[in-house]
PDB file of C-alpha atoms in Angstrom:
ATOM      1  CA  GLY K   1      -8.554  13.677  15.832  1.00  0.00           C
ATOM      2  CA  ALA K   2      -6.953  10.603  14.326  1.00  0.00           C
ATOM      3  CA  GLY K   3      -3.390  10.828  13.125  1.00  0.00           C
ATOM      4  CA  VAL K   4      -1.776   9.316  10.057  1.00  0.00           C
ATOM      5  CA  SER K   5      -2.208   5.566  10.010  1.00  0.00           C
ATOM      6  CA  GLN K   6      -0.280   2.965   8.043  1.00  0.00           C
ATOM      7  CA  SER K   7      -0.812  -0.698   7.406  1.00  0.00           C
ATOM      8  CA  PRO K   8       0.507  -3.235   7.814  1.00  0.00           C
ATOM      9  CA  SER K   9       2.774  -2.387  10.723  1.00  0.00           C
ATOM     10  CA  ASN K  10       5.197  -5.087   9.684  1.00  0.00           C
ATOM     11  CA  LYS K  11       5.528  -7.042   6.466  1.00  0.00           C
ATOM     12  CA  VAL K  12       7.809  -9.952   5.734  1.00  0.00           C
ATOM     13  CA  THR K  13       8.020 -11.107   2.141  1.00  0.00           C
ATOM     14  CA  GLU K  14      10.154 -13.253  -0.083  1.00  0.00           C
ATOM     15  CA  LYS K  15      12.481 -11.823  -2.673  1.00  0.00           C
ATOM     16  CA  GLY K  16      10.681 -11.358  -5.977  1.00  0.00           C
ATOM     17  CA  LYS K  17       7.207 -10.899  -4.505  1.00  0.00           C
ATOM     18  CA  ASP K  18       5.137  -7.725  -4.851  1.00  0.00           C
ATOM     19  CA  VAL K  19       4.021  -5.765  -1.776  1.00  0.00           C
ATOM     20  CA  GLU K  20       1.497  -3.001  -1.158  1.00  0.00           C
ATOM     21  CA  LEU K  21       1.796  -0.553   1.702  1.00  0.00           C
ATOM     22  CA  ARG K  22      -1.125   1.631   2.712  1.00  0.00           C
ATOM     23  CA  CYS K  23      -1.318   5.117   4.181  1.00  0.00           C
ATOM     24  CA  ASP K  24      -4.390   6.887   5.560  1.00  0.00           C
ATOM     25  CA  PRO K  25      -3.626  10.599   5.941  1.00  0.00           C
ATOM     26  CA  ILE K  26      -5.221  13.007   8.366  1.00  0.00           C
ATOM     27  CA  SER K  27      -8.622  14.119   7.094  1.00  0.00           C
ATOM     28  CA  GLY K  28      -8.383  17.401   5.229  1.00  0.00           C
ATOM     29  CA  HIS K  29      -4.672  17.129   4.516  1.00  0.00           C
ATOM     30  CA  THR K  30      -4.160  17.644   0.817  1.00  0.00           C
ATOM     31  CA  ALA K  31      -0.442  16.839   0.762  1.00  0.00           C
ATOM     32  CA  LEU K  32       0.903  13.320   1.241  1.00  0.00           C
ATOM     33  CA  TYR K  33       4.518  12.136   1.294  1.00  0.00           C
ATOM     34  CA  TRP K  34       6.280   8.776   1.307  1.00  0.00           C
ATOM     35  CA  TYR K  35       9.755   8.349   2.784  1.00  0.00           C
ATOM     36  CA  ARG K  36      12.046   5.351   3.201  1.00  0.00           C
ATOM     37  CA  GLN K  37      14.254   4.816   6.245  1.00  0.00           C
ATOM     38  CA  ARG K  38      16.943   2.180   6.001  1.00  0.00           C
ATOM     39  CA  LEU K  39      18.357   0.744   9.219  1.00  0.00           C
ATOM     40  CA  GLY K  40      20.366   3.368  11.086  1.00  0.00           C
ATOM     41  CA  GLN K  41      19.802   5.978   8.424  1.00  0.00           C
ATOM     42  CA  GLY K  42      17.812   9.153   7.961  1.00  0.00           C
ATOM     43  CA  LEU K  43      14.663   9.357   5.888  1.00  0.00           C
ATOM     44  CA  GLU K  44      14.852   9.457   2.088  1.00  0.00           C
ATOM     45  CA  PHE K  45      12.080  11.145   0.125  1.00  0.00           C
ATOM     46  CA  LEU K  46      10.240   8.897  -2.318  1.00  0.00           C
ATOM     47  CA  ILE K  47       7.139  10.652  -3.660  1.00  0.00           C
ATOM     48  CA  TYR K  48       4.813  13.595  -2.954  1.00  0.00           C
ATOM     49  CA  PHE K  49       1.133  14.043  -3.801  1.00  0.00           C
ATOM     50  CA  GLN K  50      -0.668  17.377  -3.694  1.00  0.00           C
ATOM     51  CA  GLY K  51      -4.363  17.412  -4.457  1.00  0.00           C
ATOM     52  CA  ASN K  52      -5.049  16.694  -8.105  1.00  0.00           C
ATOM     53  CA  SER K  53      -1.632  17.865  -9.299  1.00  0.00           C
ATOM     54  CA  ALA K  54       0.821  15.488 -10.915  1.00  0.00           C
ATOM     55  CA  PRO K  55       2.846  13.779  -8.161  1.00  0.00           C
ATOM     56  CA  ASP K  56       6.531  14.514  -7.604  1.00  0.00           C
ATOM     57  CA  LYS K  57       8.110  11.112  -8.213  1.00  0.00           C
ATOM     58  CA  SER K  58      11.688  12.332  -8.193  1.00  0.00           C
ATOM     59  CA  GLY K  59      12.690  10.200  -5.201  1.00  0.00           C
ATOM     60  CA  LEU K  60      11.504   6.816  -6.424  1.00  0.00           C
ATOM     61  CA  PRO K  61      14.661   4.649  -6.632  1.00  0.00           C
ATOM     62  CA  SER K  62      13.590   2.435  -9.530  1.00  0.00           C
ATOM     63  CA  ASP K  63      10.652   1.604 -11.783  1.00  0.00           C
ATOM     64  CA  ARG K  64       9.767  -1.227  -9.402  1.00  0.00           C
ATOM     65  CA  PHE K  65       8.384   1.437  -7.074  1.00  0.00           C
ATOM     66  CA  SER K  66       5.059   3.143  -7.742  1.00  0.00           C
ATOM     67  CA  ALA K  67       2.416   4.922  -5.704  1.00  0.00           C
ATOM     68  CA  GLU K  68      -1.151   5.993  -6.144  1.00  0.00           C
ATOM     69  CA  ARG K  69      -3.475   8.290  -4.312  1.00  0.00           C
ATOM     70  CA  THR K  70      -7.203   8.633  -4.844  1.00  0.00           C
ATOM     71  CA  GLY K  71      -8.194  12.277  -4.459  1.00  0.00           C
ATOM     72  CA  GLU K  72      -7.163  13.473  -1.030  1.00  0.00           C
ATOM     73  CA  SER K  73      -7.510  10.160   0.738  1.00  0.00           C
ATOM     74  CA  VAL K  74      -5.703   6.869   0.953  1.00  0.00           C
ATOM     75  CA  SER K  75      -2.380   6.246  -0.760  1.00  0.00           C
ATOM     76  CA  THR K  76      -0.790   2.942  -1.699  1.00  0.00           C
ATOM     77  CA  LEU K  77       2.928   2.395  -2.266  1.00  0.00           C
ATOM     78  CA  THR K  78       3.647  -0.670  -4.370  1.00  0.00           C
ATOM     79  CA  ILE K  79       7.002  -2.368  -4.689  1.00  0.00           C
ATOM     80  CA  GLN K  80       7.222  -4.976  -7.433  1.00  0.00           C
ATOM     81  CA  ARG K  81       9.695  -7.855  -7.526  1.00  0.00           C
ATOM     82  CA  THR K  82      11.063  -6.964  -4.105  1.00  0.00           C
ATOM     83  CA  GLN K  83      14.810  -7.152  -3.461  1.00  0.00           C
ATOM     84  CA  GLN K  84      16.630  -7.501  -0.151  1.00  0.00           C
ATOM     85  CA  GLU K  85      17.849  -3.900  -0.533  1.00  0.00           C
ATOM     86  CA  ASP K  86      14.201  -2.791  -0.269  1.00  0.00           C
ATOM     87  CA  SER K  87      14.149  -3.823   3.398  1.00  0.00           C
ATOM     88  CA  ALA K  88      13.452  -0.657   5.353  1.00  0.00           C
ATOM     89  CA  VAL K  89      10.793   1.251   7.250  1.00  0.00           C
ATOM     90  CA  TYR K  90       8.431   3.092   4.909  1.00  0.00           C
ATOM     91  CA  LEU K  91       6.969   6.218   6.477  1.00  0.00           C
ATOM     92  CA  CYS K  92       4.035   8.242   5.266  1.00  0.00           C
ATOM     93  CA  ALA K  93       3.337  11.863   6.202  1.00  0.00           C
ATOM     94  CA  SER K  94       0.545  14.300   5.449  1.00  0.00           C
ATOM     95  CA  SER K  95       0.104  18.033   5.777  1.00  0.00           C
ATOM     96  CA  ARG K  96      -2.163  20.859   4.876  1.00  0.00           C
ATOM     97  CA  ARG K  97      -1.054  22.798   1.866  1.00  0.00           C
ATOM     98  CA  LEU K  98      -1.710  26.376   0.868  1.00  0.00           C
ATOM     99  CA  ALA K  99       0.414  28.383  -1.513  1.00  0.00           C
ATOM    100  CA  GLY K 100       3.015  30.430   0.295  1.00  0.00           C
ATOM    101  CA  ALA K 101       2.602  28.610   3.605  1.00  0.00           C
ATOM    102  CA  VAL K 102       4.592  25.846   5.212  1.00  0.00           C
ATOM    103  CA  TYR K 103       2.669  23.389   7.302  1.00  0.00           C
ATOM    104  CA  GLU K 104       3.981  20.686   9.568  1.00  0.00           C
ATOM    105  CA  GLN K 105       4.242  17.202   8.133  1.00  0.00           C
ATOM    106  CA  PHE K 106       2.581  14.694  10.439  1.00  0.00           C
ATOM    107  CA  PHE K 107       4.074  11.224  10.227  1.00  0.00           C
ATOM    108  CA  GLY K 108       2.541   7.799  10.579  1.00  0.00           C
ATOM    109  CA  PRO K 109       4.197   4.967  12.538  1.00  0.00           C
ATOM    110  CA  GLY K 110       5.611   3.390   9.408  1.00  0.00           C
ATOM    111  CA  THR K 111       5.614  -0.075   7.873  1.00  0.00           C
ATOM    112  CA  ARG K 112       8.678  -2.205   8.509  1.00  0.00           C
ATOM    113  CA  LEU K 113       9.353  -4.234   5.363  1.00  0.00           C
ATOM    114  CA  THR K 114      11.668  -7.219   5.521  1.00  0.00           C
ATOM    115  CA  VAL K 115      12.607  -8.983   2.297  1.00  0.00           C
ATOM    116  CA  LEU K 116      14.051 -12.456   2.833  1.00  0.00           C
TER     117      LEU K 116
ATOM    118  CA  ALA V   1      21.003  19.336  -4.327  1.00  0.00           C
ATOM    119  CA  GLN V   2      20.716  20.079  -0.664  1.00  0.00           C
ATOM    120  CA  THR V   3      22.453  17.900   1.912  1.00  0.00           C
ATOM    121  CA  VAL V   4      22.189  17.691   5.693  1.00  0.00           C
ATOM    122  CA  THR V   5      24.976  16.331   7.890  1.00  0.00           C
ATOM    123  CA  GLN V   6      24.804  15.232  11.507  1.00  0.00           C
ATOM    124  CA  SER V   7      28.313  14.383  12.629  1.00  0.00           C
ATOM    125  CA  GLN V   8      27.397  12.870  16.003  1.00  0.00           C
ATOM    126  CA  PRO V   9      25.988   9.352  15.610  1.00  0.00           C
ATOM    127  CA  GLU V  10      25.482   9.093  19.385  1.00  0.00           C
ATOM    128  CA  MET V  11      25.339  11.449  22.329  1.00  0.00           C
ATOM    129  CA  SER V  12      24.639  10.923  26.001  1.00  0.00           C
ATOM    130  CA  VAL V  13      23.800  13.283  28.823  1.00  0.00           C
ATOM    131  CA  GLN V  14      22.975  13.086  32.499  1.00  0.00           C
ATOM    132  CA  GLU V  15      19.402  13.708  33.459  1.00  0.00           C
ATOM    133  CA  ALA V  16      18.746  17.406  34.180  1.00  0.00           C
ATOM    134  CA  GLU V  17      21.872  18.473  32.281  1.00  0.00           C
ATOM    135  CA  THR V  18      22.079  20.312  28.946  1.00  0.00           C
ATOM    136  CA  VAL V  19      23.100  18.734  25.640  1.00  0.00           C
ATOM    137  CA  THR V  20      23.684  20.176  22.172  1.00  0.00           C
ATOM    138  CA  LEU V  21      23.190  18.227  18.957  1.00  0.00           C
ATOM    139  CA  SER V  22      24.991  19.454  15.849  1.00  0.00           C
ATOM    140  CA  CYS V  23      23.717  19.830  12.295  1.00  0.00           C
ATOM    141  CA  THR V  24      25.213  21.418   9.202  1.00  0.00           C
ATOM    142  CA  TYR V  25      23.638  21.725   5.784  1.00  0.00           C
ATOM    143  CA  ASP V  26      24.580  22.709   2.287  1.00  0.00           C
ATOM    144  CA  THR V  27      22.362  24.742  -0.013  1.00  0.00           C
ATOM    145  CA  SER V  28      22.593  27.487  -2.584  1.00  0.00           C
ATOM    146  CA  GLU V  29      19.151  28.770  -1.686  1.00  0.00           C
ATOM    147  CA  SER V  30      18.577  31.803   0.521  1.00  0.00           C
ATOM    148  CA  ASP V  31      15.033  30.998   1.624  1.00  0.00           C
ATOM    149  CA  TYR V  32      14.348  27.724   3.375  1.00  0.00           C
ATOM    150  CA  TYR V  33      13.186  26.048   6.580  1.00  0.00           C
ATOM    151  CA  LEU V  34      15.049  23.902   9.073  1.00  0.00           C
ATOM    152  CA  PHE V  35      13.568  21.371  11.462  1.00  0.00           C
ATOM    153  CA  TRP V  36      14.504  19.043  14.272  1.00  0.00           C
ATOM    154  CA  TYR V  37      12.484  15.843  14.548  1.00  0.00           C
ATOM    155  CA  LYS V  38      12.490  13.308  17.353  1.00  0.00           C
ATOM    156  CA  GLN V  39      11.974   9.594  16.643  1.00  0.00           C
ATOM    157  CA  PRO V  40      11.368   7.397  19.703  1.00  0.00           C
ATOM    158  CA  PRO V  41      11.404   3.583  19.442  1.00  0.00           C
ATOM    159  CA  SER V  42       7.763   3.722  18.328  1.00  0.00           C
ATOM    160  CA  ARG V  43       9.150   5.020  14.978  1.00  0.00           C
ATOM    161  CA  GLN V  44       6.738   7.949  14.897  1.00  0.00           C
ATOM    162  CA  MET V  45       8.484  11.168  13.848  1.00  0.00           C
ATOM    163  CA  ILE V  46       7.625  14.107  16.098  1.00  0.00           C
ATOM    164  CA  LEU V  47       8.404  17.708  15.207  1.00  0.00           C
ATOM    165  CA  VAL V  48      10.464  19.330  17.968  1.00  0.00           C
ATOM    166  CA  ILE V  49      11.221  22.762  16.569  1.00  0.00           C
ATOM    167  CA  ARG V  50      11.395  24.685  13.291  1.00  0.00           C
ATOM    168  CA  GLN V  51      13.327  27.708  12.077  1.00  0.00           C
ATOM    169  CA  GLU V  52      12.636  29.966   9.116  1.00  0.00           C
ATOM    170  CA  ALA V  53      15.859  31.027   7.412  1.00  0.00           C
ATOM    171  CA  TYR V  54      14.679  34.614   6.999  1.00  0.00           C
ATOM    172  CA  LYS V  55      14.319  34.995  10.776  1.00  0.00           C
ATOM    173  CA  GLN V  56      17.430  36.035  12.663  1.00  0.00           C
ATOM    174  CA  GLN V  57      15.955  35.157  16.037  1.00  0.00           C
ATOM    175  CA  ASN V  58      16.619  31.601  17.172  1.00  0.00           C
ATOM    176  CA  ALA V  59      13.527  29.475  17.697  1.00  0.00           C
ATOM    177  CA  THR V  60      12.646  28.243  21.189  1.00  0.00           C
ATOM    178  CA  GLU V  61      10.102  25.694  22.362  1.00  0.00           C
ATOM    179  CA  ASN V  62      10.140  25.222  26.131  1.00  0.00           C
ATOM    180  CA  ARG V  63      13.344  23.261  26.939  1.00  0.00           C
ATOM    181  CA  PHE V  64      14.367  23.093  23.267  1.00  0.00           C
ATOM    182  CA  SER V  65      16.186  25.876  21.474  1.00  0.00           C
ATOM    183  CA  VAL V  66      18.293  26.209  18.370  1.00  0.00           C
ATOM    184  CA  ASN V  67      21.449  28.073  17.434  1.00  0.00           C
ATOM    185  CA  PHE V  68      20.946  29.030  13.793  1.00  0.00           C
ATOM    186  CA  GLN V  69      24.034  30.362  12.053  1.00  0.00           C
ATOM    187  CA  LYS V  70      22.985  31.066   8.466  1.00  0.00           C
ATOM    188  CA  ALA V  71      26.387  32.126   7.161  1.00  0.00           C
ATOM    189  CA  ALA V  72      27.999  29.016   8.606  1.00  0.00           C
ATOM    190  CA  LYS V  73      25.029  26.840   7.534  1.00  0.00           C
ATOM    191  CA  SER V  74      24.811  25.449  11.024  1.00  0.00           C
ATOM    192  CA  PHE V  75      21.661  24.535  12.967  1.00  0.00           C
ATOM    193  CA  SER V  76      22.273  22.996  16.378  1.00  0.00           C
ATOM    194  CA  LEU V  77      19.654  21.868  18.893  1.00  0.00           C
ATOM    195  CA  LYS V  78      20.057  22.531  22.599  1.00  0.00           C
ATOM    196  CA  ILE V  79      18.044  20.509  25.089  1.00  0.00           C
ATOM    197  CA  SER V  80      18.003  21.957  28.600  1.00  0.00           C
ATOM    198  CA  ASP V  81      17.093  20.087  31.777  1.00  0.00           C
ATOM    199  CA  SER V  82      17.228  16.747  29.929  1.00  0.00           C
ATOM    200  CA  GLN V  83      14.538  14.253  30.860  1.00  0.00           C
ATOM    201  CA  LEU V  84      14.390  10.484  30.460  1.00  0.00           C
ATOM    202  CA  GLY V  85      11.605  10.955  27.915  1.00  0.00           C
ATOM    203  CA  ASP V  86      13.988  12.892  25.666  1.00  0.00           C
ATOM    204  CA  ALA V  87      15.856   9.694  24.800  1.00  0.00           C
ATOM    205  CA  ALA V  88      15.353   9.084  21.077  1.00  0.00           C
ATOM    206  CA  MET V  89      16.864   9.507  17.628  1.00  0.00           C
ATOM    207  CA  TYR V  90      17.007  13.154  16.604  1.00  0.00           C
ATOM    208  CA  PHE V  91      16.976  14.168  12.950  1.00  0.00           C
ATOM    209  CA  CYS V  92      17.802  17.520  11.438  1.00  0.00           C
ATOM    210  CA  ALA V  93      15.880  18.303   8.246  1.00  0.00           C
ATOM    211  CA  TYR V  94      15.843  20.933   5.500  1.00  0.00           C
ATOM    212  CA  ARG V  95      13.004  22.111   3.321  1.00  0.00           C
ATOM    213  CA  SER V  96      13.128  24.544   0.462  1.00  0.00           C
ATOM    214  CA  ALA V  97      10.768  27.514   0.682  1.00  0.00           C
ATOM    215  CA  ARG V  98       9.938  27.134  -2.986  1.00  0.00           C
ATOM    216  CA  GLY V  99       9.401  24.252  -5.324  1.00  0.00           C
ATOM    217  CA  ALA V 100      10.045  20.846  -3.810  1.00  0.00           C
ATOM    218  CA  GLN V 101       8.023  20.145  -0.685  1.00  0.00           C
ATOM    219  CA  LYS V 102      10.148  17.258   0.446  1.00  0.00           C
ATOM    220  CA  LEU V 103      12.177  17.165   3.629  1.00  0.00           C
ATOM    221  CA  VAL V 104      15.895  16.355   3.338  1.00  0.00           C
ATOM    222  CA  PHE V 105      17.107  14.571   6.461  1.00  0.00           C
ATOM    223  CA  GLY V 106      20.441  14.066   8.146  1.00  0.00           C
ATOM    224  CA  GLN V 107      21.595  10.642   9.330  1.00  0.00           C
ATOM    225  CA  GLY V 108      20.410  11.187  12.881  1.00  0.00           C
ATOM    226  CA  THR V 109      21.888  11.341  16.380  1.00  0.00           C
ATOM    227  CA  ARG V 110      20.936   8.784  19.005  1.00  0.00           C
ATOM    228  CA  LEU V 111      20.498  10.559  22.347  1.00  0.00           C
ATOM    229  CA  THR V 112      20.761   8.596  25.580  1.00  0.00           C
ATOM    230  CA  ILE V 113      19.734  10.082  28.919  1.00  0.00           C
ATOM    231  CA  ASN V 114      21.562   8.692  31.934  1.00  0.00           C
ATOM    232  CA  PRO V 115      19.568   8.744  35.189  1.00  0.00           C
TER     233      PRO V 115
END
């Protein structure tokens, strides 16, 4: 079946503009994650959605970052008033989720964001 | 908070040889999971192997195996019979068995395969 998809693949924006990044998880995956990967670095956790539970926003770096997810489908990560330090690859992952079990996180190809 | 450290920014190996990538982590938890992910230039993260902390036996997946030393908080990846397709960034990651579902990643090791 189809994997995790993300759009756009690349986004170039000017400092101060708002951007929206989209993630389509694998059908049936109730858990969805956003990570940020700065150049030459590992991935940093941003936010986690699980079904209808309140999201875990503990990784969001500032109040300029927000994310939404409608049910168990598409998620949108929004960055307001972008700064050059926001330039990075933003990766989305999804997984199944059952209490007491650990399922593999499947990653999308990411969106490369460049803030000029 | 948990941290993951990969002390080798770059490694290289001859094709068909064996290479070991190092990873150490810090946690106060006793129950957790460890992973190695591969990231080729396409950016897509691919799970290579996983290890449950409660298991003493080291995980193995074909040419990939780990050396899990819980007391030393060490989790190295061994790649045998290296192939050109193994060239990529490799990331070690930690996940708590309870609570937070997030993965905590190391900085990565860039592996080059020399033909």
